[in-house]
mmCIF file of C-alpha atoms in Angstrom:
data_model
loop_
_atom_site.group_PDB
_atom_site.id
_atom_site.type_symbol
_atom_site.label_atom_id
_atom_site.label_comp_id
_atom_site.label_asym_id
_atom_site.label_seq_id
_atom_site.Cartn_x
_atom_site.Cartn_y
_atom_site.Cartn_z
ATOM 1 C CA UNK A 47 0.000 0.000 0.000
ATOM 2 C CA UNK A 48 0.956 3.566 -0.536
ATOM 3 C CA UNK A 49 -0.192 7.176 0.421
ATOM 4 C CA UNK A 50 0.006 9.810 -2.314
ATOM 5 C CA UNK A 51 0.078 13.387 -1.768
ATOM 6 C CA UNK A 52 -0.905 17.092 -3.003
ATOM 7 C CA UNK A 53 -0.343 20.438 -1.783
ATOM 8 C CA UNK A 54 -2.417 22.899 -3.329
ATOM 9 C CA UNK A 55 -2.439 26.595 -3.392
ATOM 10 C CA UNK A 56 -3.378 28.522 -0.193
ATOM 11 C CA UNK A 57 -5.966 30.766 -0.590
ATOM 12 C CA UNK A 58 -8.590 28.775 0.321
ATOM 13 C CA UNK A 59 -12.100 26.024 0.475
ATOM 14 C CA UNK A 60 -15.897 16.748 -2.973
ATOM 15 C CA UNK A 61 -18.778 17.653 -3.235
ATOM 16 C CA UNK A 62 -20.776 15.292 -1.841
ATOM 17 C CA UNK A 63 -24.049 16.371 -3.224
ATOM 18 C CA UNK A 64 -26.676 14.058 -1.717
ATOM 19 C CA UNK A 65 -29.957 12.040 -3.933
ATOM 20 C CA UNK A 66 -33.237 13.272 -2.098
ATOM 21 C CA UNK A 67 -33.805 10.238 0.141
ATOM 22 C CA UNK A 68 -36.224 9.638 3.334
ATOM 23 C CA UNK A 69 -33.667 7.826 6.595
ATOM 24 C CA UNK A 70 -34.097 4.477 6.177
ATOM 25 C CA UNK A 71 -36.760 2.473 8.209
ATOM 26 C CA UNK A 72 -35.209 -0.796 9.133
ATOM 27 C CA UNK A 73 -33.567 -2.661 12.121
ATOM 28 C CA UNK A 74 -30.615 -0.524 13.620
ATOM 29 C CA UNK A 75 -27.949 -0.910 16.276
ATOM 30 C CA UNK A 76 -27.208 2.961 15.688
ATOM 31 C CA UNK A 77 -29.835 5.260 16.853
ATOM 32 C CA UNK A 78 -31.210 8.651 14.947
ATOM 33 C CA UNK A 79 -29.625 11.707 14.039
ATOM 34 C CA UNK A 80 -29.981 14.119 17.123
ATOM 35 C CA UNK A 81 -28.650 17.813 17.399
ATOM 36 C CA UNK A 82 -25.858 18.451 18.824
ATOM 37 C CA UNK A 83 -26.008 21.639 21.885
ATOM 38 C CA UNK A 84 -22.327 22.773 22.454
ATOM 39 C CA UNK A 85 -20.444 21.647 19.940
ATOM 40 C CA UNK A 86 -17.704 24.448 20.949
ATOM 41 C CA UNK A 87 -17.375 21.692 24.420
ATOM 42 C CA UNK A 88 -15.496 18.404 24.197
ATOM 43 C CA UNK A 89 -15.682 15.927 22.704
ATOM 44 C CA UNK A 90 -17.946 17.667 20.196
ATOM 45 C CA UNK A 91 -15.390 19.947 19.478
ATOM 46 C CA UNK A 92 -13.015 18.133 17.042
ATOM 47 C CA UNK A 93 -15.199 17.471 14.665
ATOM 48 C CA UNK A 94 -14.824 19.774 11.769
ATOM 49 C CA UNK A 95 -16.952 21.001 8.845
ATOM 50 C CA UNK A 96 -15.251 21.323 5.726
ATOM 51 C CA UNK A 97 -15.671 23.519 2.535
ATOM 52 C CA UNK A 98 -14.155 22.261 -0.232
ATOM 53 C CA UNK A 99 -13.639 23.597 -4.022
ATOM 54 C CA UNK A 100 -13.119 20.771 -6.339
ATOM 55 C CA UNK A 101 -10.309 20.314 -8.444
ATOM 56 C CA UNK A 102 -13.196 21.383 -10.712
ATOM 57 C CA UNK A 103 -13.989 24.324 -9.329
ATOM 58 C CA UNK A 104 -17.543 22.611 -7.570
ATOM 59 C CA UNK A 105 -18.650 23.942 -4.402
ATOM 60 C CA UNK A 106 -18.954 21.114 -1.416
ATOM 61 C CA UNK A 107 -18.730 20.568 2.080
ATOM 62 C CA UNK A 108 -17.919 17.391 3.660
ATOM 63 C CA UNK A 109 -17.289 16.409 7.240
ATOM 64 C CA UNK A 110 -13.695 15.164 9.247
ATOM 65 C CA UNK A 111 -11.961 15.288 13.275
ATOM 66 C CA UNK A 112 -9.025 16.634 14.050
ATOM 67 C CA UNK A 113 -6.479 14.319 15.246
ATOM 68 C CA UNK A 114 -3.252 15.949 16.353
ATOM 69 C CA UNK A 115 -3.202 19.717 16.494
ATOM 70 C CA UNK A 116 -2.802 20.169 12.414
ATOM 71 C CA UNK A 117 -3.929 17.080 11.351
ATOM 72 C CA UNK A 118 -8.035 16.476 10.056
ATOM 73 C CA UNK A 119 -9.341 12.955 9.255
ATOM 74 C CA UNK A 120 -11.988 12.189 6.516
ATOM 75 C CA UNK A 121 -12.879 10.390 3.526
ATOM 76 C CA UNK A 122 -10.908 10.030 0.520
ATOM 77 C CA UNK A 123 -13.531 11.093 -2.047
ATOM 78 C CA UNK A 124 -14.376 14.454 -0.616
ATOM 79 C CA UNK A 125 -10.477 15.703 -1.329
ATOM 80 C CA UNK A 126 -10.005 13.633 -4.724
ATOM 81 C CA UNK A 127 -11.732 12.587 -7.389
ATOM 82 C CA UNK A 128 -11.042 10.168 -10.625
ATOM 83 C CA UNK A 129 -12.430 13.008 -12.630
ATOM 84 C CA UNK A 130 -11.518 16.154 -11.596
ATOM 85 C CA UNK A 131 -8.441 15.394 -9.121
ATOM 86 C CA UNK A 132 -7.128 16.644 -6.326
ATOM 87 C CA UNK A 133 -9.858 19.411 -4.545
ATOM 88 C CA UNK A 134 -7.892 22.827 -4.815
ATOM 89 C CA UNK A 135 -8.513 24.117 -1.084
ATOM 90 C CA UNK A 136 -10.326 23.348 1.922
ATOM 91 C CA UNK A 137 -11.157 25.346 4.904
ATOM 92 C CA UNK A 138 -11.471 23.665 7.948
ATOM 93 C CA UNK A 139 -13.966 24.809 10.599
ATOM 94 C CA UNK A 140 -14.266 23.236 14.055
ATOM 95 C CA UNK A 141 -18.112 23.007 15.882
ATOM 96 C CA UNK A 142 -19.366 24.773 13.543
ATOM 97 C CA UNK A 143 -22.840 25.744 14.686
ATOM 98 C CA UNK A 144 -25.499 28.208 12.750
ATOM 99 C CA UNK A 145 -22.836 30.350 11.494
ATOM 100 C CA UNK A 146 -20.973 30.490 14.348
ATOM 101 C CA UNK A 147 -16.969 29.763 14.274
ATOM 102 C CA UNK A 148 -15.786 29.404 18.213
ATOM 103 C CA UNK A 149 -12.580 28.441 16.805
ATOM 104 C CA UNK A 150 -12.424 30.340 13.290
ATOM 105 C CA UNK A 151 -11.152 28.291 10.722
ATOM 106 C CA UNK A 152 -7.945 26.499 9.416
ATOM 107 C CA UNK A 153 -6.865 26.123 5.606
ATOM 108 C CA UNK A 154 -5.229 23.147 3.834
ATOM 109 C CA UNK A 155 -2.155 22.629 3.296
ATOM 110 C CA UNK A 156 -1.272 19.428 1.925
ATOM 111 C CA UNK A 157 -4.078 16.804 0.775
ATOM 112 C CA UNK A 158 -3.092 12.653 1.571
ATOM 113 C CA UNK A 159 -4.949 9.921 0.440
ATOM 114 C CA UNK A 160 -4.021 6.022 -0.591
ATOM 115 C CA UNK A 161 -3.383 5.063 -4.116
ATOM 116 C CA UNK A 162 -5.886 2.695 -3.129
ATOM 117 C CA UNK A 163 -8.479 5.359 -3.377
ATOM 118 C CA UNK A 164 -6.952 7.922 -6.109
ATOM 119 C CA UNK A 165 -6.144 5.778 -8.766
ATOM 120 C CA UNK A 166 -8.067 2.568 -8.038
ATOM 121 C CA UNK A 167 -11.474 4.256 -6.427
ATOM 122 C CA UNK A 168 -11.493 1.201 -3.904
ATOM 123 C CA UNK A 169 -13.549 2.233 -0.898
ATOM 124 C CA UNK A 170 -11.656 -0.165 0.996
ATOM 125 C CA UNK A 171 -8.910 2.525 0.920
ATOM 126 C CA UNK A 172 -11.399 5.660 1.090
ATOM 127 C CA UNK A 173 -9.860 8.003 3.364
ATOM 128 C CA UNK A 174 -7.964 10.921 3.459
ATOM 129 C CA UNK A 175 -5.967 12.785 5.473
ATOM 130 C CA UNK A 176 -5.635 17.150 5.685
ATOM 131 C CA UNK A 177 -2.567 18.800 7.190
ATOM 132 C CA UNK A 178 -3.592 22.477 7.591
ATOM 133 C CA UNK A 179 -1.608 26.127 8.269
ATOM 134 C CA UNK A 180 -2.292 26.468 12.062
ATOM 135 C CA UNK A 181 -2.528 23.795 14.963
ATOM 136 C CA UNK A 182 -6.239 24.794 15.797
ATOM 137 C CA UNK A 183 -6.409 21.398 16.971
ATOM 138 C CA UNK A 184 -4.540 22.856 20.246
ATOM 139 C CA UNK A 185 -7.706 24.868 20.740
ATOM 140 C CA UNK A 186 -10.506 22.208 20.131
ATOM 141 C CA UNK A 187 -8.668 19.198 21.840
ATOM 142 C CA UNK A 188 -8.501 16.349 18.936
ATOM 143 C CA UNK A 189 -9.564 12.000 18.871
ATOM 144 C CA UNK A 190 -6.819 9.482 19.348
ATOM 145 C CA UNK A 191 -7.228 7.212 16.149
ATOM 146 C CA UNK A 192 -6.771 3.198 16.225
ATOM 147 C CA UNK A 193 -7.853 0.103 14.405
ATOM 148 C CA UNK A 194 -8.876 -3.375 15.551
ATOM 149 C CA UNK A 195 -8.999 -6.357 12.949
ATOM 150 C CA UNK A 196 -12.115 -8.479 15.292
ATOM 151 C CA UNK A 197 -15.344 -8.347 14.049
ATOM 152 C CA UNK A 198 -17.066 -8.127 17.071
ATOM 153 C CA UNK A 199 -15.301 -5.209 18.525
ATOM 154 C CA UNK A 200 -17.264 -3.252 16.065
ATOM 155 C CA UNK A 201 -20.671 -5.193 16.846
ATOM 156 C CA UNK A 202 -20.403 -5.434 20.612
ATOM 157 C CA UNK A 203 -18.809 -1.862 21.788
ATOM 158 C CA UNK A 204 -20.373 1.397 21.436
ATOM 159 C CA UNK A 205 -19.504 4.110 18.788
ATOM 160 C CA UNK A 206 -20.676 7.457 18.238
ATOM 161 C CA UNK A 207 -20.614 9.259 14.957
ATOM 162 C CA UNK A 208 -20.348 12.825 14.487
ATOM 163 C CA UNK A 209 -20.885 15.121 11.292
ATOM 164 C CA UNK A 210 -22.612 17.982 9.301
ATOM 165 C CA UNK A 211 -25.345 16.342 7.040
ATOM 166 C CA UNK A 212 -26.632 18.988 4.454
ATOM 167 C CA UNK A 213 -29.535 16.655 2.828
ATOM 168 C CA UNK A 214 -32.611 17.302 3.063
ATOM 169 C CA UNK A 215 -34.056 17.751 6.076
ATOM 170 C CA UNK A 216 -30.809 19.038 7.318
ATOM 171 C CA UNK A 217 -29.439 22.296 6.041
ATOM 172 C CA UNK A 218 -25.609 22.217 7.171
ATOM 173 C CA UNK A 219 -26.094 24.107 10.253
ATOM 174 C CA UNK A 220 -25.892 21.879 12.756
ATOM 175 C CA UNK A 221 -23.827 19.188 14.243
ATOM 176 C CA UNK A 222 -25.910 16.041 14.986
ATOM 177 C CA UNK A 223 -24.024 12.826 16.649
ATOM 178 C CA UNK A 224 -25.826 8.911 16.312
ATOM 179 C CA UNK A 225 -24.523 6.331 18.976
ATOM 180 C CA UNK A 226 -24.261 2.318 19.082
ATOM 181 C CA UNK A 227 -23.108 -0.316 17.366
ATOM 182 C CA UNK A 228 -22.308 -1.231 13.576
ATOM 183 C CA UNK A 229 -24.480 -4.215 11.971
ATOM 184 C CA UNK A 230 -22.059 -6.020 9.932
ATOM 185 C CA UNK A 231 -18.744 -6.041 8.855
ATOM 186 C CA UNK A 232 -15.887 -6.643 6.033
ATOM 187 C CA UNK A 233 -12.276 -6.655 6.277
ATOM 188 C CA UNK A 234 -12.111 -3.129 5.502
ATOM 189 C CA UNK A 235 -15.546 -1.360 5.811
ATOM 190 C CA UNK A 236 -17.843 -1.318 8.079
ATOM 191 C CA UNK A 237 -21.632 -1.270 7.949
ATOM 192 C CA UNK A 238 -25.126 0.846 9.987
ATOM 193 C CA UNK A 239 -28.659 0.335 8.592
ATOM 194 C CA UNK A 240 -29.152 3.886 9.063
ATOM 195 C CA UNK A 241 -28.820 6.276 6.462
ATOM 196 C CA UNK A 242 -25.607 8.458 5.892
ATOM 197 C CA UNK A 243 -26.533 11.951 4.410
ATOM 198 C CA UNK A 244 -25.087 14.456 1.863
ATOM 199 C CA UNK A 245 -22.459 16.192 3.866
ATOM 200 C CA UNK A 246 -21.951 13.545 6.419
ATOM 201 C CA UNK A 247 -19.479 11.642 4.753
ATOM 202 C CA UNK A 248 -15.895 11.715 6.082
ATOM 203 C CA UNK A 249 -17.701 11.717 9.733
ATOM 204 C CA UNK A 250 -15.858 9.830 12.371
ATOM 205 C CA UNK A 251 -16.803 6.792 14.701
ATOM 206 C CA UNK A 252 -15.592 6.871 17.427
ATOM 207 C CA UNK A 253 -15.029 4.783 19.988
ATOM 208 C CA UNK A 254 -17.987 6.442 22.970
ATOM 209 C CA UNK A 255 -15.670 5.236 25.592
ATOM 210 C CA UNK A 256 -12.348 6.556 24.650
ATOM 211 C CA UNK A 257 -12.949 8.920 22.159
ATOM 212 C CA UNK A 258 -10.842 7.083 19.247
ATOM 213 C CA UNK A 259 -11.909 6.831 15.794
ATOM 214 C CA UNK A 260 -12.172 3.825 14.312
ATOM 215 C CA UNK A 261 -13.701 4.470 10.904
ATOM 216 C CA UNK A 262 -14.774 7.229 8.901
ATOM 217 C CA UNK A 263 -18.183 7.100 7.050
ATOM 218 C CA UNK A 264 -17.539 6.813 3.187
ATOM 219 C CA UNK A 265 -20.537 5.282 1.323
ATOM 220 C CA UNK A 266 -24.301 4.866 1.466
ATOM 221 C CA UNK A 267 -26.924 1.925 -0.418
ATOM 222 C CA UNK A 268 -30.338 1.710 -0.132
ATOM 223 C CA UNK A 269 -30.213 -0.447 2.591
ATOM 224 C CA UNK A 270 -27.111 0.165 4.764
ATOM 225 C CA UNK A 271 -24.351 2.895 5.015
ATOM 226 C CA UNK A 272 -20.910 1.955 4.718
ATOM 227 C CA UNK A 273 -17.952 3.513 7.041
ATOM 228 C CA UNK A 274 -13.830 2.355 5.735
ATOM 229 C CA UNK A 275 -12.510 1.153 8.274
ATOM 230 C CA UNK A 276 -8.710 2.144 9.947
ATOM 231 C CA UNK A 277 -6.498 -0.963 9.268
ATOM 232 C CA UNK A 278 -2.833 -1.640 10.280
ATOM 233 C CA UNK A 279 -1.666 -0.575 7.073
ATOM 234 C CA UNK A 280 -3.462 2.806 7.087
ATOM 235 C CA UNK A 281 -2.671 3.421 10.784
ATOM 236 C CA UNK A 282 0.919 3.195 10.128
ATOM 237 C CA UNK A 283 0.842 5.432 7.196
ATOM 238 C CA UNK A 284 -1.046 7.983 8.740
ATOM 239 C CA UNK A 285 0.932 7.873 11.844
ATOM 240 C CA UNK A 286 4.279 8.053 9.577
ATOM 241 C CA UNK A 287 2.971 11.308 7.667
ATOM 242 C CA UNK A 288 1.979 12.945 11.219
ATOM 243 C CA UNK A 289 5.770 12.331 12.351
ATOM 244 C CA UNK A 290 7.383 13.886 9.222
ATOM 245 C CA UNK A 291 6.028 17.032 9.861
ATOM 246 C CA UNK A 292 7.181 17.098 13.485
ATOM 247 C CA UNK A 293 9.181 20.172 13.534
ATOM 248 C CA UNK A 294 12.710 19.177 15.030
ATOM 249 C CA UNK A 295 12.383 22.649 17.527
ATOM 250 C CA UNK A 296 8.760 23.522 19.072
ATOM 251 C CA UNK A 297 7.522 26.535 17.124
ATOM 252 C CA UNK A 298 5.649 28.967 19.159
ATOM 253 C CA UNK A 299 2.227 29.756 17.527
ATOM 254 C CA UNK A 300 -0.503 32.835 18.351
ATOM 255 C CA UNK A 301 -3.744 30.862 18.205
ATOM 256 C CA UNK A 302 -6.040 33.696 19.853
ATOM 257 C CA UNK A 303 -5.368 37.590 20.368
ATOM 258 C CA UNK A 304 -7.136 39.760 22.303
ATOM 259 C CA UNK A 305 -7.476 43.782 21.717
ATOM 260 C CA UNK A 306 -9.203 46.700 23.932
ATOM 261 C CA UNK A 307 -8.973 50.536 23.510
ATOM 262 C CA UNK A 308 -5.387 51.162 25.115
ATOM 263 C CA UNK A 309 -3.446 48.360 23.854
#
């Protein structure tokens, strides 16, 4: 396996356009959508609504966690496509809520996937990775990030999964969270009978207990919704791109400022 990489240009924010669907009525180990009060509190506050311009130039949003302080997970597809490449800019916005930016915002810097994913289109490898241009993560807190290769760790623990769904009836606006367990499971994907909305994908599951993500949601049937799943392989690789951009000295960085009338 290999990761492949793209920086694009920084000014700034694939589309993941959703079909007009009803949430599916069928048995379910996850629960509902439900709104989501202070997403500015932990462990809301990782998660991260992104705004993406296509390689295209499309207009998207997608969702993704932070998971160091510069580092956002997500799905593969909403950063490249076969079609129109590598997304030209994202902009990163933690708890996002009805306008509202508690942290303000972060911009990409670099864009990782797997070759799995940009040249094959395997969902198996459907995830990507975002380093941005300022460790905002430091502000919002950020998941720990694992993989575990039983089946029923996924069917027997509880998860909760966290995103911005923009399809109708949802308008973007809002964070809403869905808790339990997954229904069934592959080698590299795992499955909900619930259904996954347009803007939701690249959401993480996490873990409820320890607040580690364990798969990111990626794909959506008429009967189940499909979330790839962190393997060994992709751990490693993830964990080997966070470590290259360790700076060798600590860097000090202004996150906030504050400003009256005499100063």
């Amino acid at each position: 396996a290999e990761t492949e990489s793209h920086a694009p240009p920084l000014p700034f924010d694939v589309a993941n356009a959703g079909q007009g669907a009803q949430e599916i009525v069928a048995p379910s180990a996850f629960n509902g959508l439900t709104p989501v009060g202070a997403s500015d509190t932990y462990p809301w506050s990782p998660t991260v609504k992104l705004y993406i311009i296509t390689g295209n130039n499309a207009f998207g949003t997608c969702s993704g966690a932070m998971i160091d302080p510069h580092w956002v997970l997500t799905v593969g597809h909403c950063i490249h496509d076969k079609t129109s490449g590598w997304a030209k800019s994202v902009r990163v916005v933690p708890a996002y809520a009805s306008g509202a930016e508690p942290f303000q915002y972060a911009r990409s810097v670099s864009l990782n996937s797997f070759v799995g994913w940009t040249r094959d289109q395997d969902h198996d490898w459907d995830m990507g990775f975002i380093f941005v241009d300022r460790p905002i993560g430091a502000l919002t807190g950020w998941y720990g990030f694992g993989y575990n290769s039983t089946s029923s760790f996924f069917t027997q623990q509880r998860f909760t999964s966290t995103g911005y769904p923009t399809e109708a009836p949802y308008d973007g606006t809002k964070m809403y969270t869905r808790e339990g367990a997954f229904d069934n499971v592959s080698s590299e994907v795992v499955y909900h009978n619930n259904w996954t909305y347009g803007g939701q994908n690249g959401s993480p599951s996490w873990l409820t207990s320890s607040k580690t993500i364990y798969a990111v949601a990626a794909t959506r049937s008429s009967t189940n919704s499909g979330q790839t799943r962190l393997s060994g392989a992709k751990f490693d690789m993830i964990l080997a791109a966070i470590k290259e951009r360790v700076p060798a000295t600590f860097n000090l960085t202004p996150l906030t400022t504050q400003l009256n009338s005499s100063s």
